[in-house]
């Protein structure tokens, strides 16, 4: 199984000291040799085009994978093609494939019971559940939050976060938490006041999931929303900034001010319509919608607007959370003590869920509830992932790799002005725009056939979503291959 | 760990031949000794009242559990109380705790990769995924269905099933599957025609989950729905039958006819309101809402009404599916070749998801989609659960145990007419009504302190939801204890 793994030392000796930061046509690693990567391969290895003859390509399926042979940053397909994976299952693999620490954890007989006895966590949690939460999710809780509710996936996390905001808002309106008889009877037949006409304010380009509540706040692509009934909820413009951000501070501040003004207008307007905004939901970086950034000042002002108008503030970190920006949570870059009322997560956290402030705790049992409410086996994995992140200083690595990646993208953009624009990112959570959709898709396929797996986002962007074990030498390996692909499009 | 497991043969010798089917005051097992139960305990063993000193009882939490020590039909808590579990994590444990076959499966090093590398199933499935689906879910597919879509939980399963029905219905309305420019632009801002005013018809007392789409079709308890915005969708009455069903065939047929008439009226009315019914969703037995049954004729007629009016027919088997009624699917008792367009599941199936007819397949990729779309590690467990069900003939056992349980409940009801009424059930999926809510809750707590774990449903029912390994001698053990508890309430 490990036959094609070679000594890291040997592999790296082939790659050192060749990176030229100027306009050289080849980008090769200048990174120092690394330890802790024994489980990684030495580079891509392509046997066929992808999907190959043993694979299939139907519907949304790209190709079939051999997860047993995949390692670290490399995804192996059923045709034994080995690709440097910079998409990582839509940004959901935290520390690479088959990390030895996780394999060891799952092979431990003490954990068998957790794998075969899935509890109804809301009523009958396992003895160690509070400890496992403390070790895992609560050890990285956002500032000001001491409570977390696990859920099975990202959509359920946001759906339940919305419910928590609605419940909080209605109790605030009532001034107490005792519903009237009319509340209790009307809610059973979907009518107000029991099912009130409350709304969640979201942003154009935002993505918060595909179940009916989430979908009413998702505005990224038509195919996600088409034919599904929705709610009349307000949508504000998300700032359309110019990049690099530091070169357009004045223009970007104006654009952000415009959007914030619109947010306040919408809150007032929807209150007047009788559909008050109970909560505002936003991503720290709009991911699916095209990797759209906004400044810490924008988010600080938005947080204040939410507070001023009595709306809860929900930061959706399903894609941004888990370390890819160089911090556990992208909102940490805002530098706020009280960044949000609710922070939802999934993907790299391996379990869905949301953190919340004490006042967003539902006032009675069974209001936020379902059968499983998460999965302790995922908390077990997450606790070990966090151990690995700390032990291997992966957030520092991400910051270092991210700088190399963004600088490399700036260089390539300077050399390919007809193709590339708007390189942007935080940590390794980077993106770049391609001149048009067709070229973008052609680049994605050509890169794949050369052994680099990337994903698109927005209309014509490529998003970079490597695992946290993506090191500087992986960056340089990618830049070399990407440079070759771009040369075919000149 | 196994110190309190004793020889089955010895344990059973204490229980044989004491069951008296007449009106004796003690119910003790007359079941023959069984094999295949080495992993079970010999009976309840209570050290403290529940929750005990090492446990906690906050919010919805009943008590904390020791899943390592739990076995078969017995749940052990952190105070070492061992309870006969007839609620099984809200009906979600298929073959008991720590089944040896599942422990062996999870200890197999070949399965480690599946546990640590969770794929984005919709785009990059593992090589063996089609085979695992064939071995597991597709091997028990409902009549007329060859397709299945996995999801992470029951709510997501129903949310996506509803989306599939909406998409199917709109394409039917269009006469083709090419959306107009207006469809594409309006859907981005939650407006018709892109987000059409379509509805799902549901039933009073029904439960289909707690996310916003599901919740609009859930009408069981106010606490589930209070304060959450909803859709103006039609709700029909679910038949309120008299039990035992065979004694009230004429009255029940009249009641069912009344409900069916109302369904047709609502479909017409909502079409006239401009909110056509795209789908009808119903449970084969309303579970959370109080274990309400309806006859095969009712469901046949309802299926025909759906067909006549061009609505999709969605049977929600999240709680009823997986064998507890004596068949894999409760709807099999209707004896229909074409029972439904969609059948959703979760709980005992260990993964969420839904089966669907070919025409309910979304016409384009990414319409029914999310990051994980299920979890292959759960399919692995399910395949082995199905092996165990077949090898141990568990559906036959369920039918046998279910008959003993229902007959025992009839006897107890005859002896306690002031407390018990409306004993009903199919397989071990049984329920009985208690005179009032307070007595019901007192009985549940007293039974728990005597080592039997039960759950409530509806206003004043007790629901029985044992695992499929609940044998006749477990039934008799339960009836003895229940008889003692009832004696305290006379």
CSV table of C-alpha atoms in Angstrom, one decimal, chain B residues 95-435:
chain,number,residue,atom,x,y,z
B,95,UNK,CA,-29.8,-4.4,16.3
B,96,UNK,CA,-29.0,-3.5,19.9
B,97,UNK,CA,-26.0,-2.0,21.6
B,98,UNK,CA,-22.4,-3.2,20.8
B,99,UNK,CA,-23.6,-6.0,18.5
B,100,UNK,CA,-20.5,-8.3,18.0
B,101,UNK,CA,-20.9,-8.1,14.2
B,102,UNK,CA,-20.6,-4.4,14.2
B,103,UNK,CA,-17.7,-4.3,16.6
B,104,UNK,CA,-15.9,-6.8,14.4
B,105,UNK,CA,-16.6,-4.7,11.3
B,106,UNK,CA,-15.3,-1.5,12.9
B,107,UNK,CA,-12.2,-3.3,14.2
B,108,UNK,CA,-11.3,-4.4,10.7
B,109,UNK,CA,-8.2,-2.4,9.5
B,110,UNK,CA,-9.6,-2.5,6.0
B,111,UNK,CA,-12.3,-0.1,7.1
B,112,UNK,CA,-10.1,2.5,8.7
B,113,UNK,CA,-9.8,4.6,5.6
B,114,UNK,CA,-13.6,4.9,5.4
B,115,UNK,CA,-13.6,6.2,9.0
B,116,UNK,CA,-11.0,8.9,8.5
B,117,UNK,CA,-11.6,10.1,4.9
B,118,UNK,CA,-15.1,11.4,4.6
B,119,UNK,CA,-15.6,12.3,0.9
B,120,UNK,CA,-17.8,14.8,-0.8
B,121,UNK,CA,-20.0,12.0,-2.1
B,122,UNK,CA,-21.7,14.0,-4.8
B,123,UNK,CA,-18.5,14.7,-6.7
B,124,UNK,CA,-15.8,12.3,-5.5
B,125,UNK,CA,-17.3,9.0,-4.3
B,126,UNK,CA,-15.1,6.1,-3.2
B,127,UNK,CA,-14.6,3.3,-5.6
B,128,UNK,CA,-16.8,0.9,-3.7
B,129,UNK,CA,-19.6,3.3,-3.2
B,130,UNK,CA,-22.0,1.9,-5.8
B,131,UNK,CA,-21.3,-1.7,-4.5
B,132,UNK,CA,-21.9,-0.6,-0.9
B,133,UNK,CA,-25.2,1.0,-1.9
B,134,UNK,CA,-26.2,-2.1,-3.7
B,135,UNK,CA,-25.3,-4.2,-0.7
B,136,UNK,CA,-27.1,-2.0,1.7
B,137,UNK,CA,-29.8,0.5,0.8
B,138,UNK,CA,-30.6,-0.8,-2.7
B,139,UNK,CA,-30.9,-4.4,-1.4
B,140,UNK,CA,-34.0,-3.3,0.5
B,141,UNK,CA,-35.4,-0.7,-1.9
B,142,UNK,CA,-39.2,-0.2,-1.9
B,143,UNK,CA,-41.2,-1.7,-4.8
B,144,UNK,CA,-40.8,0.3,-8.0
B,145,UNK,CA,-37.7,2.3,-6.9
B,146,UNK,CA,-34.2,1.8,-8.2
B,147,UNK,CA,-32.6,5.0,-7.0
B,148,UNK,CA,-31.5,6.3,-3.7
B,149,UNK,CA,-30.0,9.5,-2.5
B,150,UNK,CA,-28.2,9.4,0.9
B,151,UNK,CA,-28.2,12.4,3.3
B,152,UNK,CA,-26.7,13.0,6.7
B,153,UNK,CA,-30.0,13.0,8.7
B,154,UNK,CA,-33.7,12.7,8.6
B,155,UNK,CA,-34.5,16.4,8.3
B,156,UNK,CA,-32.1,16.8,5.4
B,157,UNK,CA,-33.6,13.7,3.8
B,158,UNK,CA,-37.1,15.2,3.8
B,159,UNK,CA,-35.9,18.7,2.9
B,160,UNK,CA,-34.2,17.3,-0.2
B,161,UNK,CA,-37.1,15.0,-1.0
B,162,UNK,CA,-39.4,18.1,-1.0
B,163,UNK,CA,-37.0,19.8,-3.3
B,164,UNK,CA,-37.0,16.8,-5.7
B,165,UNK,CA,-40.8,17.0,-5.7
B,166,UNK,CA,-40.8,20.7,-6.4
B,167,UNK,CA,-38.3,20.4,-9.2
B,168,UNK,CA,-40.3,17.5,-10.8
B,169,UNK,CA,-43.5,19.4,-10.5
B,170,UNK,CA,-42.2,22.6,-12.1
B,171,UNK,CA,-40.7,20.7,-15.0
B,172,UNK,CA,-44.0,19.0,-15.5
B,173,UNK,CA,-45.8,22.4,-15.5
B,174,UNK,CA,-43.2,23.7,-18.0
B,175,UNK,CA,-43.5,20.7,-20.2
B,176,UNK,CA,-39.7,20.8,-20.5
B,177,UNK,CA,-36.7,21.3,-18.2
B,178,UNK,CA,-35.3,24.6,-19.5
B,179,UNK,CA,-36.0,27.4,-17.1
B,180,UNK,CA,-36.8,30.8,-18.6
B,181,UNK,CA,-34.6,33.9,-18.1
B,182,UNK,CA,-37.3,35.2,-15.7
B,183,UNK,CA,-37.1,31.9,-13.7
B,184,UNK,CA,-33.4,32.2,-13.4
B,185,UNK,CA,-33.4,35.9,-12.4
B,186,UNK,CA,-36.3,35.8,-10.0
B,187,UNK,CA,-35.2,32.7,-8.1
B,188,UNK,CA,-32.0,34.6,-7.1
B,189,UNK,CA,-34.2,37.0,-5.1
B,190,UNK,CA,-36.6,34.5,-3.7
B,191,UNK,CA,-39.5,35.6,-6.0
B,192,UNK,CA,-41.9,33.7,-8.3
B,193,UNK,CA,-41.8,32.3,-10.9
B,194,UNK,CA,-38.2,31.2,-10.1
B,195,UNK,CA,-39.1,30.4,-6.5
B,196,UNK,CA,-42.7,29.3,-7.2
B,197,UNK,CA,-45.6,29.3,-4.8
B,198,UNK,CA,-45.9,25.5,-4.6
B,199,UNK,CA,-46.9,23.6,-1.5
B,200,UNK,CA,-46.6,20.3,0.2
B,201,UNK,CA,-49.8,18.8,1.7
B,202,UNK,CA,-49.3,17.3,5.1
B,203,UNK,CA,-51.4,15.9,7.9
B,204,UNK,CA,-52.4,17.1,11.4
B,205,UNK,CA,-50.4,15.1,13.9
B,206,UNK,CA,-47.6,14.4,11.4
B,207,UNK,CA,-44.0,14.8,12.1
B,208,UNK,CA,-41.4,15.2,9.4
B,209,UNK,CA,-38.5,17.1,11.0
B,210,UNK,CA,-37.6,20.4,12.5
B,211,UNK,CA,-35.8,22.4,9.8
B,212,UNK,CA,-37.8,25.1,8.2
B,213,UNK,CA,-39.1,23.2,5.2
B,214,UNK,CA,-39.9,20.0,7.2
B,215,UNK,CA,-41.3,22.1,10.0
B,216,UNK,CA,-44.0,23.5,7.7
B,217,UNK,CA,-45.3,19.9,7.3
B,218,UNK,CA,-44.9,19.0,11.0
B,219,UNK,CA,-48.0,19.3,13.2
B,220,UNK,CA,-47.4,17.2,16.3
B,221,UNK,CA,-46.5,19.5,19.2
B,222,UNK,CA,-46.5,23.3,19.5
B,223,UNK,CA,-43.1,23.4,21.1
B,224,UNK,CA,-41.6,22.1,17.8
B,225,UNK,CA,-43.1,25.0,15.8
B,226,UNK,CA,-43.5,28.0,18.0
B,227,UNK,CA,-41.8,31.2,16.9
B,228,UNK,CA,-40.5,29.8,13.6
B,229,UNK,CA,-41.7,31.4,10.3
B,230,UNK,CA,-43.6,28.9,8.1
B,231,UNK,CA,-45.3,28.4,4.7
B,232,UNK,CA,-49.0,28.7,4.0
B,233,UNK,CA,-49.3,25.0,3.0
B,234,UNK,CA,-52.4,22.8,3.4
B,235,UNK,CA,-53.0,20.4,6.3
B,236,UNK,CA,-55.4,17.6,6.1
B,237,UNK,CA,-56.9,15.6,9.1
B,238,UNK,CA,-55.3,12.3,9.7
B,239,UNK,CA,-57.9,9.6,10.4
B,240,UNK,CA,-58.6,9.2,14.1
B,241,UNK,CA,-59.4,5.5,14.2
B,242,UNK,CA,-60.8,3.3,16.9
B,243,UNK,CA,-58.9,0.4,18.2
B,244,UNK,CA,-58.6,-2.6,17.9
B,245,UNK,CA,-59.0,-1.8,14.2
B,246,UNK,CA,-60.7,-5.1,13.4
B,247,UNK,CA,-63.6,-4.3,15.8
B,248,UNK,CA,-64.4,-0.9,14.2
B,249,UNK,CA,-64.0,-1.5,10.5
B,250,UNK,CA,-67.2,0.3,9.5
B,251,UNK,CA,-66.6,3.4,11.7
B,252,UNK,CA,-62.9,3.6,10.7
B,253,UNK,CA,-63.7,3.4,7.0
B,254,UNK,CA,-66.1,6.3,7.4
B,255,UNK,CA,-63.5,8.3,9.2
B,256,UNK,CA,-60.9,7.6,6.6
B,257,UNK,CA,-63.3,8.5,3.8
B,258,UNK,CA,-63.9,11.9,5.6
B,259,UNK,CA,-60.2,12.6,5.6
B,260,UNK,CA,-59.7,11.6,2.0
B,261,UNK,CA,-62.5,13.9,0.9
B,262,UNK,CA,-60.8,16.7,2.8
B,263,UNK,CA,-57.5,15.9,1.1
B,264,UNK,CA,-59.1,16.4,-2.3
B,265,UNK,CA,-60.8,19.6,-1.2
B,266,UNK,CA,-57.6,21.0,0.0
B,267,UNK,CA,-55.7,20.1,-3.2
B,268,UNK,CA,-58.4,21.9,-5.2
B,269,UNK,CA,-58.5,24.9,-2.8
B,270,UNK,CA,-54.7,25.4,-2.8
B,271,UNK,CA,-54.6,25.2,-6.6
B,272,UNK,CA,-57.2,27.9,-6.7
B,273,UNK,CA,-55.2,29.9,-4.3
B,274,UNK,CA,-52.2,29.8,-6.7
B,275,UNK,CA,-50.2,27.5,-4.5
B,276,UNK,CA,-50.6,24.1,-6.1
B,277,UNK,CA,-49.8,21.0,-4.1
B,278,UNK,CA,-46.6,19.5,-5.6
B,279,UNK,CA,-46.4,16.6,-3.2
B,280,UNK,CA,-48.2,14.9,-0.4
B,281,UNK,CA,-46.2,13.7,2.6
B,282,UNK,CA,-47.4,11.2,5.1
B,283,UNK,CA,-46.1,8.7,7.7
B,284,UNK,CA,-47.4,5.1,7.4
B,285,UNK,CA,-48.0,5.3,11.2
B,286,UNK,CA,-47.9,8.8,12.7
B,287,UNK,CA,-45.2,8.2,15.4
B,288,UNK,CA,-44.2,11.4,17.2
B,289,UNK,CA,-47.9,12.5,16.8
B,290,UNK,CA,-49.2,9.6,18.9
B,291,UNK,CA,-48.9,6.3,17.0
B,292,UNK,CA,-51.9,6.9,14.8
B,293,UNK,CA,-52.6,4.1,12.3
B,294,UNK,CA,-54.6,4.1,9.1
B,295,UNK,CA,-55.7,1.2,6.9
B,296,UNK,CA,-54.0,-0.1,3.7
B,297,UNK,CA,-57.2,1.0,1.9
B,298,UNK,CA,-56.7,4.6,3.2
B,299,UNK,CA,-53.1,4.7,1.8
B,300,UNK,CA,-54.2,3.1,-1.5
B,301,UNK,CA,-56.9,5.7,-2.0
B,302,UNK,CA,-54.5,8.5,-1.0
B,303,UNK,CA,-51.9,7.3,-3.5
B,304,UNK,CA,-54.6,7.4,-6.1
B,305,UNK,CA,-55.7,10.9,-5.2
B,306,UNK,CA,-52.1,12.0,-5.5
B,307,UNK,CA,-51.9,10.4,-9.0
B,308,UNK,CA,-55.2,11.9,-10.1
B,309,UNK,CA,-54.2,15.4,-9.1
B,310,UNK,CA,-50.6,15.2,-10.4
B,311,UNK,CA,-49.0,15.4,-6.9
B,312,UNK,CA,-46.0,13.4,-6.0
B,313,UNK,CA,-46.5,10.9,-3.1
B,314,UNK,CA,-43.9,10.9,-0.4
B,315,UNK,CA,-44.0,8.3,2.3
B,316,UNK,CA,-41.8,9.3,5.3
B,317,UNK,CA,-40.4,6.1,6.9
B,318,UNK,CA,-37.9,7.8,9.1
B,319,UNK,CA,-39.3,6.2,12.2
B,320,UNK,CA,-41.3,3.3,10.7
B,321,UNK,CA,-38.6,2.0,8.4
B,322,UNK,CA,-35.9,-0.5,9.2
B,323,UNK,CA,-37.9,-3.5,10.3
B,324,UNK,CA,-39.8,-2.7,13.5
B,325,UNK,CA,-43.2,-3.4,11.9
B,326,UNK,CA,-42.0,-6.8,10.8
B,327,UNK,CA,-41.2,-5.7,7.3
B,328,UNK,CA,-38.3,-3.4,6.1
B,329,UNK,CA,-40.9,-0.7,5.3
B,330,UNK,CA,-44.2,-0.2,7.0
B,331,UNK,CA,-45.7,0.6,3.6
B,332,UNK,CA,-45.1,-3.0,2.5
B,333,UNK,CA,-48.1,-3.9,4.7
B,334,UNK,CA,-50.3,-2.0,2.1
B,335,UNK,CA,-49.5,-4.6,-0.5
B,336,UNK,CA,-48.9,-2.2,-3.4
B,337,UNK,CA,-46.6,-2.6,-6.4
B,338,UNK,CA,-46.3,1.2,-6.7
B,339,UNK,CA,-46.6,2.5,-3.1
B,340,UNK,CA,-44.9,5.9,-3.5
B,341,UNK,CA,-42.8,8.2,-5.6
B,342,UNK,CA,-40.4,9.0,-2.7
B,343,UNK,CA,-39.7,7.1,0.5
B,344,UNK,CA,-37.4,8.8,3.0
B,345,UNK,CA,-35.5,7.1,5.9
B,346,UNK,CA,-33.0,7.7,8.6
B,347,UNK,CA,-32.7,6.4,12.3
B,348,UNK,CA,-32.5,2.6,12.1
B,349,UNK,CA,-31.0,2.9,8.6
B,350,UNK,CA,-28.1,4.6,10.2
B,351,UNK,CA,-27.8,7.1,7.3
B,352,UNK,CA,-30.5,9.5,6.2
B,353,UNK,CA,-31.7,9.5,2.6
B,354,UNK,CA,-34.6,8.8,0.3
B,355,UNK,CA,-35.5,6.4,-2.4
B,356,UNK,CA,-37.2,7.8,-5.5
B,357,UNK,CA,-38.7,6.8,-8.8
B,358,UNK,CA,-36.7,7.5,-11.9
B,359,UNK,CA,-38.8,10.5,-12.8
B,360,UNK,CA,-38.1,12.2,-9.5
B,361,UNK,CA,-34.4,12.3,-10.3
B,362,UNK,CA,-33.4,16.0,-10.6
B,363,UNK,CA,-32.7,16.9,-14.2
B,364,UNK,CA,-29.3,18.6,-13.7
B,365,UNK,CA,-26.3,18.1,-11.4
B,366,UNK,CA,-26.0,20.2,-8.2
B,367,UNK,CA,-29.8,20.6,-7.8
B,368,UNK,CA,-29.9,18.0,-5.1
B,369,UNK,CA,-26.5,18.5,-3.5
B,370,UNK,CA,-24.5,19.3,-0.4
B,371,UNK,CA,-20.9,18.7,0.7
B,372,UNK,CA,-21.2,15.3,2.4
B,373,UNK,CA,-24.5,13.9,1.0
B,374,UNK,CA,-24.4,11.1,3.6
B,375,UNK,CA,-21.4,9.2,5.1
B,376,UNK,CA,-19.9,6.0,3.6
B,377,UNK,CA,-19.0,4.8,7.1
B,378,UNK,CA,-22.7,4.6,7.9
B,379,UNK,CA,-23.4,2.6,4.7
B,380,UNK,CA,-20.7,0.2,5.9
B,381,UNK,CA,-22.5,-0.3,9.2
B,382,UNK,CA,-25.9,-0.6,7.5
B,383,UNK,CA,-24.7,-3.3,5.1
B,384,UNK,CA,-23.7,-5.4,8.2
B,385,UNK,CA,-26.9,-4.6,10.0
B,386,UNK,CA,-28.8,-6.0,7.0
B,387,UNK,CA,-26.6,-9.1,7.1
B,388,UNK,CA,-27.4,-9.6,10.7
B,389,UNK,CA,-31.2,-9.1,10.1
B,390,UNK,CA,-31.1,-11.8,7.4
B,391,UNK,CA,-28.8,-14.2,9.2
B,392,UNK,CA,-30.8,-14.0,12.4
B,393,UNK,CA,-34.2,-13.8,10.7
B,394,UNK,CA,-34.9,-10.7,12.8
B,395,UNK,CA,-38.0,-9.7,10.8
B,396,UNK,CA,-39.7,-12.9,11.8
B,397,UNK,CA,-38.6,-12.4,15.4
B,398,UNK,CA,-40.1,-9.0,15.3
B,399,UNK,CA,-43.3,-10.3,14.1
B,400,UNK,CA,-43.3,-13.0,16.8
B,401,UNK,CA,-42.3,-10.5,19.6
B,402,UNK,CA,-44.7,-7.9,18.3
B,403,UNK,CA,-47.6,-10.4,18.6
B,404,UNK,CA,-46.6,-11.3,22.1
B,405,UNK,CA,-46.3,-7.6,23.0
B,406,UNK,CA,-49.6,-6.5,21.5
B,407,UNK,CA,-51.4,-9.5,23.1
B,408,UNK,CA,-49.8,-8.7,26.5
B,409,UNK,CA,-50.9,-5.1,26.1
B,410,UNK,CA,-54.5,-6.2,25.3
B,411,UNK,CA,-54.5,-8.3,28.5
B,412,UNK,CA,-53.1,-5.5,30.6
B,413,UNK,CA,-55.7,-3.1,29.1
B,414,UNK,CA,-58.5,-5.5,30.0
B,415,UNK,CA,-57.2,-5.7,33.5
B,416,UNK,CA,-56.6,-1.9,33.9
B,417,UNK,CA,-59.5,-0.3,32.1
B,418,UNK,CA,-59.2,2.9,34.1
B,419,UNK,CA,-55.6,3.4,33.1
B,420,UNK,CA,-55.0,1.8,29.7
B,421,UNK,CA,-56.8,2.0,26.4
B,422,UNK,CA,-56.2,1.9,22.6
B,423,UNK,CA,-53.5,-0.7,22.5
B,424,UNK,CA,-52.3,-0.8,18.9
B,425,UNK,CA,-49.3,-1.8,16.8
B,426,UNK,CA,-47.7,-3.5,13.9
B,427,UNK,CA,-44.7,-5.8,14.7
B,428,UNK,CA,-43.1,-4.4,17.8
B,429,UNK,CA,-44.0,-0.8,16.7
B,430,UNK,CA,-46.7,-0.7,19.3
B,431,UNK,CA,-48.3,1.9,21.6
B,432,UNK,CA,-50.9,2.3,24.3
B,433,UNK,CA,-52.8,5.3,25.7
B,434,UNK,CA,-52.7,6.2,29.4
B,435,UNK,CA,-55.7,7.9,31.1
